[in-house]
Amino acid sequence: MHHKRVVAACILAASVTAVSGCNDPHTTSLAYAGQTMVVCGGQHVITASGSTAQANAMVHFIDAFGKACPGQSLNYNPTGSGVGINEFLAGKTDFAGSDTPLNAEQSVAAKQRCGGAEAWNLPVVFGPLAITYNLDAVDFLVLDAPTIAKIFNGTVKRWDDPAITALNASMPSEEIHVIYRSDPSGSTDNFQAYLQAASGGAWNKGTGKNFNGGVGTGAIGNEGTSSAVKNTEGAITYNELSFAMQHGLFAAEIKTPASRKSLRPVRIGTDSVGKTISSAKIVGNGNDLVLDVSGFYNPSQPDVYPIVLAVYEIVCSKYPSPEVGTAVKAFLQSTVGAGQYDLDKHGYIPLPPEFQSRVATAVSAIS
């Protein structure tokens, strides 16, 4: 692949002020991360695992935590959402990162893991899923949901298939190499939910964290799928925008039913993704901030990007260990504050104002 980069506009970061330091992190002290107060203290090092989609954001969040609360840190292992949830439920980690919220069965198990307290799903960052590809001499590609579904279920096998050339003037006569997530993944769950909702019946493989397409080559994590596409001519995958940017991959523009009216496909960008996020509604109870993202997949407006995932931090509302609870709260306070600054440089969308204060309120209620 030669000189390829993501065709995406910059994503606007939230405006936050600088961070001031804490004192000894193991006595309660105060810092201010942007407009969010950080109450430092508790355990020196906390652990988490899960979503690979937020791995690059976590580097940024950990840095913000260290600046707000010197001497405290987080070890984050990007294992994938499914593994991360399982490790949290087993008590191996202090919280989990997931591209999908806990289901009913997992919520019951989480309550037991949390010593009888409810677990909360807290959306911390939004990331567009890009349809990325590697085709020499093709630096502009338009796809729609029915065609994407047919590629990922093996119906469309070549780049010059009529389904693709109907959307693109000229395509090479090459075989398509599908790359998919081989690990349980919230990105896969979101991707398949999009296909099921938007493909007009072309995707009949169902949803879930395991890829159901029955075609292609598996790779672990967003890093794995990005690397595989970069090294494979004719390859295509779905991955979080941050990793596509990191590997210099092209992203397809998406034609939606609404965009057909304007005759323009939708490109990943500040406006197109921001409009998507604005349609999300909180459907969880109290401080359990589960979002209804079903409106993302079939937007009614022409310039709205349809594949955006919310990354949740899954936490105990009250931890069996107060030391852990204090540290998790401090980490998330810095994340919701200064951690949102400059996320656009890493391929993420910071929390919109309508969510930021709500998430900050929930985080402050952790004990």
Coordinates of C-alpha atoms in Angstrom, one line a residue:
M1 CA 0.0 0.0 0.0
H2 CA 1.4 3.4 -1.0
H3 CA 0.9 6.6 0.9
K4 CA -2.5 5.7 2.3
R5 CA -4.3 7.5 5.0
V6 CA -7.7 7.7 6.5
V7 CA -10.1 9.9 4.5
A8 CA -11.6 11.5 7.5
A9 CA -12.0 15.0 8.8
C10 CA -10.6 16.0 12.1
I11 CA -12.8 15.4 15.1
L12 CA -13.5 18.2 17.4
A13 CA -12.2 17.8 21.0
A14 CA -13.9 19.1 24.0
S15 CA -12.5 22.3 25.5
V16 CA -11.0 21.7 28.9
T17 CA -8.6 23.6 31.0
A18 CA -5.2 22.4 32.4
V19 CA -4.9 19.9 35.2
S20 CA -3.5 20.8 38.6
G21 CA -1.7 18.3 40.7
C22 CA -2.7 16.3 43.8
N23 CA -0.8 15.7 47.0
D24 CA -0.2 12.2 48.4
P25 CA -2.6 10.0 46.5
H26 CA -3.2 7.8 49.5
T27 CA -4.7 10.6 51.5
T28 CA -7.8 12.2 50.0
S29 CA -6.8 15.3 48.1
L30 CA -8.4 17.4 45.4
A31 CA -7.4 18.3 41.8
Y32 CA -9.3 19.8 38.9
A33 CA -9.2 18.1 35.5
G34 CA -10.9 20.7 33.3
Q35 CA -14.2 21.5 34.9
T36 CA -14.3 18.1 36.8
M37 CA -13.0 17.9 40.3
V38 CA -10.8 14.9 40.9
V39 CA -10.7 13.4 44.4
C40 CA -7.4 11.6 44.5
G41 CA -6.7 8.7 46.9
G42 CA -7.2 5.0 47.4
Q43 CA -5.2 2.2 45.8
H44 CA -1.9 3.0 44.2
V45 CA -2.5 0.9 41.0
I46 CA -5.8 -0.2 39.7
T47 CA -6.4 -2.6 36.8
A48 CA -8.8 -2.9 34.0
S49 CA -9.2 -4.8 30.7
G50 CA -11.5 -4.9 27.7
S51 CA -12.3 -3.0 24.6
T52 CA -9.5 -2.7 22.1
A53 CA -11.4 0.2 20.5
Q54 CA -10.5 2.5 23.4
A55 CA -6.9 1.3 23.8
N56 CA -5.4 4.4 22.3
A57 CA -7.7 6.6 24.3
M58 CA -6.7 4.8 27.5
V59 CA -3.1 5.9 27.0
H60 CA -4.4 9.4 27.0
F61 CA -6.6 8.8 30.0
I62 CA -3.9 7.2 32.0
D63 CA -1.6 10.2 31.3
A64 CA -4.4 12.6 32.5
F65 CA -4.8 10.4 35.7
G66 CA -1.1 10.6 36.5
K67 CA -1.1 14.3 36.1
A68 CA -4.1 14.8 38.3
C69 CA -3.1 12.3 40.9
P70 CA 0.7 11.8 41.0
G71 CA 1.7 8.4 42.3
Q72 CA -1.5 6.7 41.1
S73 CA -1.9 4.7 37.8
L74 CA -4.0 2.3 35.9
N75 CA -2.8 -0.8 34.1
Y76 CA -5.2 -1.4 31.1
N77 CA -5.0 -4.6 29.0
P78 CA -6.9 -4.3 25.7
T79 CA -8.1 -7.9 25.6
G80 CA -11.4 -7.2 23.8
S81 CA -14.8 -6.4 25.3
G82 CA -15.9 -10.0 25.9
V83 CA -12.7 -11.0 27.8
G84 CA -12.7 -7.7 29.7
I85 CA -16.2 -8.3 31.0
N86 CA -15.4 -11.8 32.0
E87 CA -12.3 -10.7 33.9
F88 CA -14.3 -8.0 35.7
L89 CA -17.0 -10.5 36.7
A90 CA -14.4 -12.9 38.0
G91 CA -12.9 -10.2 40.2
K92 CA -9.6 -10.2 38.3
T93 CA -9.8 -6.5 37.4
D94 CA -11.3 -3.4 39.0
F95 CA -13.4 -2.4 36.0
A96 CA -14.0 -3.4 32.4
G97 CA -14.1 -1.5 29.1
S98 CA -16.8 -2.6 26.6
D99 CA -18.2 -1.4 23.4
T100 CA -21.6 -2.8 24.5
P101 CA -23.3 -2.6 27.9
L102 CA -23.8 -5.6 30.2
N103 CA -26.7 -7.8 29.3
A104 CA -29.3 -9.0 31.9
E105 CA -27.3 -12.2 32.8
Q106 CA -24.1 -10.3 33.1
S107 CA -25.7 -7.6 35.3
V108 CA -26.8 -10.3 37.8
A109 CA -23.3 -11.7 37.9
A110 CA -21.8 -8.2 38.2
K111 CA -24.0 -7.5 41.2
Q112 CA -22.6 -10.5 42.9
R113 CA -19.0 -9.5 42.0
C114 CA -19.7 -6.0 43.4
G115 CA -20.7 -7.4 46.8
G116 CA -24.4 -6.8 46.3
A117 CA -24.1 -3.3 44.7
E118 CA -25.3 -2.6 41.2
A119 CA -22.8 -2.3 38.3
W120 CA -23.0 0.8 36.1
N121 CA -22.3 1.2 32.4
L122 CA -20.7 4.6 31.9
P123 CA -20.1 5.8 28.3
V124 CA -16.8 7.6 28.4
V125 CA -15.8 8.1 24.7
F126 CA -17.4 7.6 21.3
G127 CA -15.5 6.1 18.4
P128 CA -16.7 5.8 14.8
L129 CA -16.2 2.3 13.2
A130 CA -14.5 2.7 9.8
I131 CA -14.8 0.3 6.9
T132 CA -11.1 0.2 6.0
Y133 CA -9.5 -1.3 2.9
N134 CA -6.2 -1.8 1.0
L135 CA -6.5 -1.4 -2.7
D136 CA -3.6 -0.1 -4.8
A137 CA -4.7 2.9 -6.9
V138 CA -8.1 3.1 -5.1
D139 CA -8.1 6.0 -2.7
F140 CA -11.9 6.7 -2.8
L141 CA -14.5 4.0 -2.2
V142 CA -18.2 4.3 -1.6
L143 CA -20.2 1.4 0.0
D144 CA -23.7 1.1 1.4
A145 CA -25.0 -1.3 4.0
P146 CA -26.4 -3.9 1.6
T147 CA -23.1 -4.2 -0.2
I148 CA -21.1 -4.3 3.0
A149 CA -23.3 -7.1 4.2
K150 CA -22.8 -9.0 1.0
I151 CA -19.0 -8.6 1.3
F152 CA -18.9 -9.8 4.9
N153 CA -21.2 -12.8 4.3
G154 CA -19.3 -13.9 1.2
T155 CA -21.9 -13.2 -1.4
V156 CA -19.7 -10.5 -3.0
K157 CA -16.3 -12.0 -3.6
R158 CA -14.5 -9.6 -6.0
W159 CA -13.9 -5.9 -6.1
D160 CA -15.4 -5.6 -9.6
D161 CA -18.7 -7.2 -8.6
P162 CA -21.6 -5.3 -10.0
A163 CA -22.8 -4.4 -6.5
I164 CA -19.6 -2.5 -5.9
T165 CA -19.2 -1.0 -9.4
A166 CA -22.8 0.3 -9.2
L167 CA -21.4 2.6 -6.5
N168 CA -17.9 3.2 -7.9
A169 CA -17.0 4.0 -11.5
S170 CA -14.0 1.7 -11.9
M171 CA -12.7 -1.1 -9.6
P172 CA -9.9 -3.6 -10.0
S173 CA -10.6 -7.2 -10.9
E174 CA -9.2 -8.6 -7.6
E175 CA -10.4 -11.0 -5.0
I176 CA -11.8 -9.5 -1.8
H177 CA -10.0 -10.6 1.4
V178 CA -12.3 -10.2 4.4
I179 CA -10.6 -9.6 7.7
Y180 CA -12.7 -10.0 10.8
R181 CA -12.3 -9.9 14.6
S182 CA -11.6 -13.5 15.8
D183 CA -12.0 -12.5 19.5
P184 CA -15.3 -11.7 21.2
S185 CA -15.7 -8.0 20.4
G186 CA -18.0 -5.1 21.0
S187 CA -16.9 -3.7 17.7
T188 CA -18.2 -6.8 16.0
D189 CA -21.4 -6.6 17.9
N190 CA -21.9 -2.9 16.8
F191 CA -20.9 -3.7 13.2
Q192 CA -23.3 -6.7 12.9
A193 CA -26.1 -4.7 14.6
Y194 CA -25.6 -2.0 11.9
L195 CA -25.7 -4.6 9.1
Q196 CA -28.8 -6.2 10.5
A197 CA -30.6 -2.9 10.9
A198 CA -29.5 -1.1 7.7
S199 CA -28.9 -3.8 5.0
G200 CA -32.5 -4.4 4.0
G201 CA -32.2 -8.1 4.7
A202 CA -28.9 -8.7 3.0
W203 CA -27.4 -9.6 6.4
N204 CA -29.2 -12.6 7.9
K205 CA -26.3 -13.8 10.1
G206 CA -27.5 -12.2 13.4
T207 CA -25.6 -10.0 15.8
G208 CA -23.4 -10.6 18.9
K209 CA -19.7 -10.3 19.9
N210 CA -18.6 -13.2 17.7
F211 CA -18.4 -12.6 13.9
N212 CA -21.1 -14.6 12.2
G213 CA -20.2 -14.0 8.5
G214 CA -18.6 -17.3 7.9
V215 CA -16.0 -15.9 5.5
G216 CA -12.5 -14.4 5.7
T217 CA -9.5 -14.5 8.0
G218 CA -9.7 -13.7 11.7
A219 CA -7.4 -11.3 13.6
I220 CA -7.3 -10.4 17.3
G221 CA -8.2 -6.8 18.3
N222 CA -8.4 -3.6 16.3
E223 CA -4.6 -3.6 16.1
G224 CA -4.7 -7.1 14.6
T225 CA -7.4 -6.3 12.0
S226 CA -5.6 -3.0 11.1
S227 CA -2.3 -4.7 10.6
A228 CA -3.8 -7.5 8.6
V229 CA -5.5 -5.0 6.2
K230 CA -2.3 -2.9 5.8
N231 CA -0.3 -6.0 4.9
T232 CA -2.9 -7.6 2.5
E233 CA -3.7 -6.2 -0.9
G234 CA -7.5 -6.4 -1.6
A235 CA -8.4 -6.6 2.1
I236 CA -11.3 -5.0 3.9
T237 CA -12.3 -4.9 7.6
Y238 CA -14.2 -2.9 10.2
N239 CA -12.2 -1.2 12.9
E240 CA -12.2 1.7 15.3
L241 CA -11.1 4.9 13.5
S242 CA -8.2 5.5 15.9
F243 CA -6.4 2.3 14.6
A244 CA -7.2 3.1 11.0
M245 CA -5.5 6.5 11.5
Q246 CA -2.6 4.9 13.2
H247 CA -2.0 2.5 10.4
G248 CA -2.6 5.0 7.6
L249 CA -5.6 3.1 6.1
F250 CA -8.3 4.4 3.8
A251 CA -11.9 4.5 5.0
A252 CA -14.9 4.0 2.7
E253 CA -17.5 6.6 2.6
I254 CA -21.0 5.3 3.4
K255 CA -24.1 5.8 1.4
T256 CA -27.3 5.8 3.5
P257 CA -30.9 6.0 2.3
A258 CA -30.9 9.6 3.6
S259 CA -27.6 10.5 1.8
R260 CA -29.0 9.3 -1.5
K261 CA -31.3 12.3 -1.5
S262 CA -28.3 14.6 -1.4
L263 CA -26.4 12.4 -3.8
R264 CA -23.4 12.5 -1.5
P265 CA -22.0 9.6 0.6
V266 CA -21.1 10.2 4.2
R267 CA -17.5 10.7 5.3
I268 CA -16.3 10.2 8.9
G269 CA -15.9 13.7 10.3
T270 CA -16.6 16.1 13.1
D271 CA -20.1 17.0 11.9
S272 CA -21.2 13.7 10.6
V273 CA -20.3 11.8 13.8
G274 CA -21.4 14.6 16.1
K275 CA -24.9 14.4 14.5
T276 CA -25.0 10.7 15.1
I277 CA -24.1 11.0 18.8
S278 CA -26.8 13.7 19.3
S279 CA -29.5 11.1 18.5
A280 CA -28.5 8.8 21.4
K281 CA -30.8 8.5 24.4
I282 CA -30.1 7.3 27.9
V283 CA -32.3 4.3 28.7
G284 CA -30.6 3.0 31.8
N285 CA -31.9 3.7 35.3
G286 CA -30.3 6.3 37.6
N287 CA -26.5 6.4 37.1
D288 CA -26.5 3.3 34.9
L289 CA -26.1 5.3 31.7
V290 CA -26.9 2.7 29.0
L291 CA -27.6 4.3 25.7
D292 CA -30.1 3.5 23.0
V293 CA -28.0 3.7 19.8
S294 CA -30.5 2.1 17.5
G295 CA -31.2 5.4 15.8
F296 CA -27.5 5.5 14.7
Y297 CA -27.9 2.9 12.0
N298 CA -30.6 4.4 9.8
P299 CA -30.2 8.1 10.1
S300 CA -32.9 10.3 8.7
Q301 CA -30.6 13.2 7.9
P302 CA -28.2 13.0 4.9
D303 CA -24.9 14.0 6.5
V304 CA -24.9 11.6 9.5
Y305 CA -22.3 8.8 9.8
P306 CA -24.2 5.5 10.7
I307 CA -21.6 3.3 12.5
V308 CA -20.5 4.8 15.8
L309 CA -19.9 2.9 19.0
A310 CA -20.0 4.1 22.6
V311 CA -17.3 2.7 24.8
Y312 CA -18.5 2.0 28.4
E313 CA -16.5 1.7 31.5
I314 CA -18.3 -1.0 33.6
V315 CA -17.8 -0.3 37.3
C316 CA -19.2 -1.2 40.7
S317 CA -21.5 1.5 42.0
K318 CA -20.0 0.6 45.4
Y319 CA -16.8 -1.4 45.6
P320 CA -16.2 -4.1 48.3
S321 CA -12.9 -2.3 48.8
P322 CA -13.2 1.4 49.6
E323 CA -9.5 1.9 48.5
V324 CA -10.4 0.5 45.0
G325 CA -13.6 2.5 44.8
T326 CA -11.8 5.8 45.6
A327 CA -9.1 5.1 43.0
V328 CA -11.6 4.1 40.2
K329 CA -13.6 7.2 40.9
A330 CA -10.5 9.4 40.7
F331 CA -9.4 7.8 37.4
L332 CA -12.8 8.3 35.9
Q333 CA -13.1 11.9 37.2
S334 CA -9.9 12.8 35.4
T335 CA -11.0 10.9 32.3
V336 CA -14.3 12.8 32.1
G337 CA -12.4 16.0 32.6
A338 CA -9.0 16.6 31.2
G339 CA -8.9 13.2 29.6
Q340 CA -11.5 14.4 27.0
Y341 CA -9.1 17.1 25.8
D342 CA -7.4 16.4 22.4
L343 CA -9.1 13.0 22.0
D344 CA -9.6 14.0 18.3
K345 CA -5.9 13.6 17.8
H346 CA -6.3 9.9 18.7
G347 CA -9.3 9.3 16.5
Y348 CA -12.1 9.6 19.1
I349 CA -15.0 12.0 19.8
P350 CA -15.0 13.5 23.2
L351 CA -18.1 13.3 25.3
P352 CA -20.7 15.8 24.0
P353 CA -21.7 18.5 26.5
E354 CA -25.1 16.9 27.0
F355 CA -23.4 13.7 28.2
Q356 CA -20.3 15.1 29.9
S357 CA -22.1 16.6 33.0
R358 CA -24.4 13.5 33.3
V359 CA -21.4 11.1 33.2
A360 CA -19.5 13.3 35.7
T361 CA -22.4 13.1 38.1
A362 CA -22.5 9.3 37.9
V363 CA -18.8 9.0 38.4
S364 CA -18.9 11.1 41.5
A365 CA -21.5 8.8 43.0
I366 CA -19.0 5.8 42.8
S367 CA -17.9 4.7 46.3

